[in-house]
mmCIF file with all atom_site columns, C-alpha atoms in Angstrom:
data_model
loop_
_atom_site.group_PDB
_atom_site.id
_atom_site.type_symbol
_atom_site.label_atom_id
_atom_site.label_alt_id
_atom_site.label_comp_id
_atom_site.label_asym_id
_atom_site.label_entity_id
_atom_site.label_seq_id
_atom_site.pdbx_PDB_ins_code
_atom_site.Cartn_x
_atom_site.Cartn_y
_atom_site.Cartn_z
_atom_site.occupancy
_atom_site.B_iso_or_equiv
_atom_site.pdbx_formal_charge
_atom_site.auth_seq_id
_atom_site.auth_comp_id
_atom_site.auth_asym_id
_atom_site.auth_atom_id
_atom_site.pdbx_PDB_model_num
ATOM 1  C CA . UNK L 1 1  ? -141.487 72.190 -91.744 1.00 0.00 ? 1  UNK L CA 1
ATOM 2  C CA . UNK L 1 2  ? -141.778 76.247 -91.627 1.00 0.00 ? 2  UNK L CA 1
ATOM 3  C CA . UNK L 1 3  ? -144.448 76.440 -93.767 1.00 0.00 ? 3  UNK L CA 1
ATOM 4  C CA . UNK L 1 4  ? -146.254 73.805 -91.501 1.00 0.00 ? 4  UNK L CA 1
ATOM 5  C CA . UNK L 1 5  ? -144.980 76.149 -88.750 1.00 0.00 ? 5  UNK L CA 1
ATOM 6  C CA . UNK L 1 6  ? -143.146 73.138 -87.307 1.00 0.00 ? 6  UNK L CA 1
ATOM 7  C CA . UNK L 1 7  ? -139.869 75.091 -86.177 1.00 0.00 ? 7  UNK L CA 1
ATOM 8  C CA . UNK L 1 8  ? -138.686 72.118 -83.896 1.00 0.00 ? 8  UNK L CA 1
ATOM 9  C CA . UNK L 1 9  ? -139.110 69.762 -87.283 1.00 0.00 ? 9  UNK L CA 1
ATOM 10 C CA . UNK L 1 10 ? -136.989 72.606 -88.815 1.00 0.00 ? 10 UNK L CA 1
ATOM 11 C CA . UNK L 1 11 ? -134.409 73.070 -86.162 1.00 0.00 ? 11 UNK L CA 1
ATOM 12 C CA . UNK L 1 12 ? -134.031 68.975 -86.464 1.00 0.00 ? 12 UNK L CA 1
ATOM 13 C CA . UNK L 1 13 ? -133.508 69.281 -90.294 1.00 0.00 ? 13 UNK L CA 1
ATOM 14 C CA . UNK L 1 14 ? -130.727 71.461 -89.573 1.00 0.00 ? 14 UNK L CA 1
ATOM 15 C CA . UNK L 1 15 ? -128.444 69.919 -86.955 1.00 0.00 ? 15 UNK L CA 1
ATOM 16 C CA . UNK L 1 16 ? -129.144 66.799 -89.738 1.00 0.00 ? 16 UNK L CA 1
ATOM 17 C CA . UNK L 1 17 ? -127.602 68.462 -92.700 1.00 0.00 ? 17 UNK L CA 1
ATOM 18 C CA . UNK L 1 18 ? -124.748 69.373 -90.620 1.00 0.00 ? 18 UNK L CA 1
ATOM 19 C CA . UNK L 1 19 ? -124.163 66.220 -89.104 1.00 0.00 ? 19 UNK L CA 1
ATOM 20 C CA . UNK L 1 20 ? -124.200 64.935 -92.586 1.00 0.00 ? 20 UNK L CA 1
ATOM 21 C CA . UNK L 1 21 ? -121.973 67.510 -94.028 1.00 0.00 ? 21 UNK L CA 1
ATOM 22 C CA . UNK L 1 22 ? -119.707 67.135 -90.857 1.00 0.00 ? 22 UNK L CA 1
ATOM 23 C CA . UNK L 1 23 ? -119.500 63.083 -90.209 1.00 0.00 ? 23 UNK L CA 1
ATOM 24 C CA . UNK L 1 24 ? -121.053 61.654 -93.535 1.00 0.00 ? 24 UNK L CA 1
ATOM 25 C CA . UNK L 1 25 ? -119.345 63.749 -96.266 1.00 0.00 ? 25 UNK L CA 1
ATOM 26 C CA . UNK L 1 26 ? -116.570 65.330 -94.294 1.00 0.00 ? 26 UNK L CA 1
ATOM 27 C CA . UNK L 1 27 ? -116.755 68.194 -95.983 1.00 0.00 ? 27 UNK L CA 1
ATOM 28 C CA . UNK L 1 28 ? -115.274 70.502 -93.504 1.00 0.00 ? 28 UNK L CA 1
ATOM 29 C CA . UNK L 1 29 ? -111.760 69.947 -93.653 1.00 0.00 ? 29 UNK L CA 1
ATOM 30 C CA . UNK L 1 30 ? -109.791 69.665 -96.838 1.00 0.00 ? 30 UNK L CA 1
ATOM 31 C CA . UNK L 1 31 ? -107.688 67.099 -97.579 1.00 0.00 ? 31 UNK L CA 1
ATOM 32 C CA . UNK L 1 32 ? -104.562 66.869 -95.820 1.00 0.00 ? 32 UNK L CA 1
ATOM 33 C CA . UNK L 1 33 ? -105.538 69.887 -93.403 1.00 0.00 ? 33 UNK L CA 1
ATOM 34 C CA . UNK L 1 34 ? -105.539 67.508 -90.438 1.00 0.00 ? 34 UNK L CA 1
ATOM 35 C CA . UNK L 1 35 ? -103.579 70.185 -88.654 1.00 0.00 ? 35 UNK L CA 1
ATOM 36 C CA . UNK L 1 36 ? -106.732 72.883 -89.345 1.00 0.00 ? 36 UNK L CA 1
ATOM 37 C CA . UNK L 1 37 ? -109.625 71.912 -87.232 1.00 0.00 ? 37 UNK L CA 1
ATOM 38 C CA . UNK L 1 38 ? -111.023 74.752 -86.991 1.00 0.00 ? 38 UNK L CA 1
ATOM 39 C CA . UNK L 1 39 ? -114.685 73.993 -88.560 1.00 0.00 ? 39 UNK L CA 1
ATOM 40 C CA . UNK L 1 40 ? -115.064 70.697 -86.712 1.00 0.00 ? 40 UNK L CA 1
ATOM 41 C CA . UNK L 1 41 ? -113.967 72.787 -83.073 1.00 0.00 ? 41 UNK L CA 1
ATOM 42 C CA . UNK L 1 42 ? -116.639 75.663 -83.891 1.00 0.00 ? 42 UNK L CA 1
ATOM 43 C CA . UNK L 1 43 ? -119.317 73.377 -84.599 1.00 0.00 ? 43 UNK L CA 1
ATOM 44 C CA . UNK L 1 44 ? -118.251 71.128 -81.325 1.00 0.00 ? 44 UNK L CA 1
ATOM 45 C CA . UNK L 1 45 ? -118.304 73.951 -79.389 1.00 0.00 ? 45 UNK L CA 1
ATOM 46 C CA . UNK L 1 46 ? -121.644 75.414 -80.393 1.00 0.00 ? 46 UNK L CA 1
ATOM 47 C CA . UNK L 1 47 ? -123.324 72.471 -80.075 1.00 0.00 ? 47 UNK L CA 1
ATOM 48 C CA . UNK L 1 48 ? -121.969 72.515 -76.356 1.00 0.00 ? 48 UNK L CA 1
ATOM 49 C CA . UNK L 1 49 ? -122.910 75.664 -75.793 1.00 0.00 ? 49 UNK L CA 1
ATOM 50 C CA . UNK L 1 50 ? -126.812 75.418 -77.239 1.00 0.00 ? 50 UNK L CA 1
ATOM 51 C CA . UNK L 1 51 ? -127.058 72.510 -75.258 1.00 0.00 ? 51 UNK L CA 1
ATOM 52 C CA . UNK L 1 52 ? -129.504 70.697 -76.965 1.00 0.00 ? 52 UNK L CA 1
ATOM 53 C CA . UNK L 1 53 ? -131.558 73.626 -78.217 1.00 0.00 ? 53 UNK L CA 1
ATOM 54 C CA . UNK L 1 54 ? -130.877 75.476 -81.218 1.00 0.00 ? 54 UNK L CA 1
ATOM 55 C CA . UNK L 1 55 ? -129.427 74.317 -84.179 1.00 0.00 ? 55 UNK L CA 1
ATOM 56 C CA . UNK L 1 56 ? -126.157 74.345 -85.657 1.00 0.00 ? 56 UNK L CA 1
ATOM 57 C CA . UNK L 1 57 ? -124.473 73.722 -89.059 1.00 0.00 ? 57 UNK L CA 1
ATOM 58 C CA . UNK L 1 58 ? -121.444 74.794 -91.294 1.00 0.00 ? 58 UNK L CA 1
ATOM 59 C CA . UNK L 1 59 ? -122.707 76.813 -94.233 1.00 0.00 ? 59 UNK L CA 1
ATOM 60 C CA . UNK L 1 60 ? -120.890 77.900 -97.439 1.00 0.00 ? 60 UNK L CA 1
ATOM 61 C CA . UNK L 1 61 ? -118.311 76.151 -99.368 1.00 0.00 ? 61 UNK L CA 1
ATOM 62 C CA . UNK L 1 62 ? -115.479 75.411 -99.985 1.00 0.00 ? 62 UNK L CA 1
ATOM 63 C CA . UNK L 1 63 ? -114.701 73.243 -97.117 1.00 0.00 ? 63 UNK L CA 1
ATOM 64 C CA . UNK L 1 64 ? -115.268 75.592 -94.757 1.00 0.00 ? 64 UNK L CA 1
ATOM 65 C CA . UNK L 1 65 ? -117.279 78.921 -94.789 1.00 0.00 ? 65 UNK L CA 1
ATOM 66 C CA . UNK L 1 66 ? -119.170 79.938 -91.295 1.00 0.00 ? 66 UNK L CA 1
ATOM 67 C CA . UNK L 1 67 ? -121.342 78.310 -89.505 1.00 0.00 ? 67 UNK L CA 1
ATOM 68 C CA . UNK L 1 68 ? -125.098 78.952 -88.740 1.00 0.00 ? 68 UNK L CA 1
ATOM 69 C CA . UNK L 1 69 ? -126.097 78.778 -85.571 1.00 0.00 ? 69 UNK L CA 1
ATOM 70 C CA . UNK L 1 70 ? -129.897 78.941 -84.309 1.00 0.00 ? 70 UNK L CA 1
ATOM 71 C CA . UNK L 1 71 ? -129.810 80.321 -80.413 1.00 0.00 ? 71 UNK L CA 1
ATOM 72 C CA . UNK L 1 72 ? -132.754 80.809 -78.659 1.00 0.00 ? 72 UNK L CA 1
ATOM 73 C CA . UNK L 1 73 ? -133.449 84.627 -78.118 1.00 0.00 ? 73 UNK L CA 1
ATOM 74 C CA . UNK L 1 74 ? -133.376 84.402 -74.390 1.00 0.00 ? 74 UNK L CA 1
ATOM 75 C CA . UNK L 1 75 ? -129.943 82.056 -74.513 1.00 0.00 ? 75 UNK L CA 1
ATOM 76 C CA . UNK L 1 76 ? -128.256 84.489 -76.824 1.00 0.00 ? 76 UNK L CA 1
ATOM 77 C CA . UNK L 1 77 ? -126.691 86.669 -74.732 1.00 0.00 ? 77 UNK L CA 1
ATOM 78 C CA . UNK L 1 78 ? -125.006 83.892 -72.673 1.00 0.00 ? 78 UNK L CA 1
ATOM 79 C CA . UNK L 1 79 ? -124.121 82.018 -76.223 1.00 0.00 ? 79 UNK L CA 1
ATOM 80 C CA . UNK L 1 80 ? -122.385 85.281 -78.147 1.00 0.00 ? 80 UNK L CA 1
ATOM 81 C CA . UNK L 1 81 ? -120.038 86.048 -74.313 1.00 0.00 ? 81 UNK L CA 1
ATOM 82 C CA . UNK L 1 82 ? -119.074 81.852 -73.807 1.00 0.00 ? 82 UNK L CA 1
ATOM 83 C CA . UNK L 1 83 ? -118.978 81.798 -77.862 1.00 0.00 ? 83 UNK L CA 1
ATOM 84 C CA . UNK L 1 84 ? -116.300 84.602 -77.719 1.00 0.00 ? 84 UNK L CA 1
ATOM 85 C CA . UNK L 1 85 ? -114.270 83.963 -75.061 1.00 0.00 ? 85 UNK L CA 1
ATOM 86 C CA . UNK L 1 86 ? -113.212 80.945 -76.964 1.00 0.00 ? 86 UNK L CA 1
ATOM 87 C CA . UNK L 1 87 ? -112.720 82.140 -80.871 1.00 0.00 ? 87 UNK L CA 1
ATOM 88 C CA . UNK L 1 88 ? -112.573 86.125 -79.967 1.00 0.00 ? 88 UNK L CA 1
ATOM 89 C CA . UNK L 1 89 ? -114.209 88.977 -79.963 1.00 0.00 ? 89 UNK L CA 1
ATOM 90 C CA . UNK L 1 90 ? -116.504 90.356 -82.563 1.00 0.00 ? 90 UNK L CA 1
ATOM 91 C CA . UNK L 1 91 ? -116.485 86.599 -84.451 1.00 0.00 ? 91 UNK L CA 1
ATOM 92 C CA . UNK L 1 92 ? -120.152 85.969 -83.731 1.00 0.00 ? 92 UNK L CA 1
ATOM 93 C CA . UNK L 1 93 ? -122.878 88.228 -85.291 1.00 0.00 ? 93 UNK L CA 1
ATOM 94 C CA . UNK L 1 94 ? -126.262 87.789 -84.428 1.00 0.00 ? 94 UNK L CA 1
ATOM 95 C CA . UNK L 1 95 ? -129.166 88.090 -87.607 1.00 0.00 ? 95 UNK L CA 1
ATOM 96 C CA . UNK L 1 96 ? -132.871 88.388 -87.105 1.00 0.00 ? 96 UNK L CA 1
ATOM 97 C CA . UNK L 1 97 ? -135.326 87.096 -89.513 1.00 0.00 ? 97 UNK L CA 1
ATOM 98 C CA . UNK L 1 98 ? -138.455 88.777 -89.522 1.00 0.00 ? 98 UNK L CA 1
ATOM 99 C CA . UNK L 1 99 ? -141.868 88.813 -91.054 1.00 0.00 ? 99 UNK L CA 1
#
């Protein structure tokens, strides 16, 4: 999709594998952790906050990791402040991939 310069196609892709990893494999919890939520509540709550834009996804493993969130530039701002007031401050670090 990126090398077809097809970024929706890409951002599609995305929220995919993570709704695979998330309600297909069930990869984010480990067994038994029913108590620990924390992956599946990150992930809920970023998808709330992008709205339908974006793109969101657990990375890493280990049934867990971080999750990768694609924010529009322009929504950033508004995503990092609601993002933070719910899972505290300096938790959400914003990378830039460039040319």
């Amino acid at each position: 999709a990126l090398r077809n310069d097809n970024f929706a196609a890409f951002l599609n892709y995305v929220n995919e594998s993570g709704n695979a990893s998330w309600e297909l494999l069930q990869n984010i919890t480990p067994l038994g952790a029913t108590a620990h939520q924390e992956m599946a509540l990150t992930l809920a709550l970023c998808r709330k906050l992008l709205g339908g834009e974006g793109a969101v996804r657990v990375h890493g493993g280990g049934f867990a990791g971080t999750v990768l969130a694609f924010v529009p530039n322009d929504k950033y701002d508004c995503f990092k402040e609601d993002f933070e007031d719910a899972a505290g401050r300096e938790c959400c670090h914003k990378l830039e991939i460039t040319e």
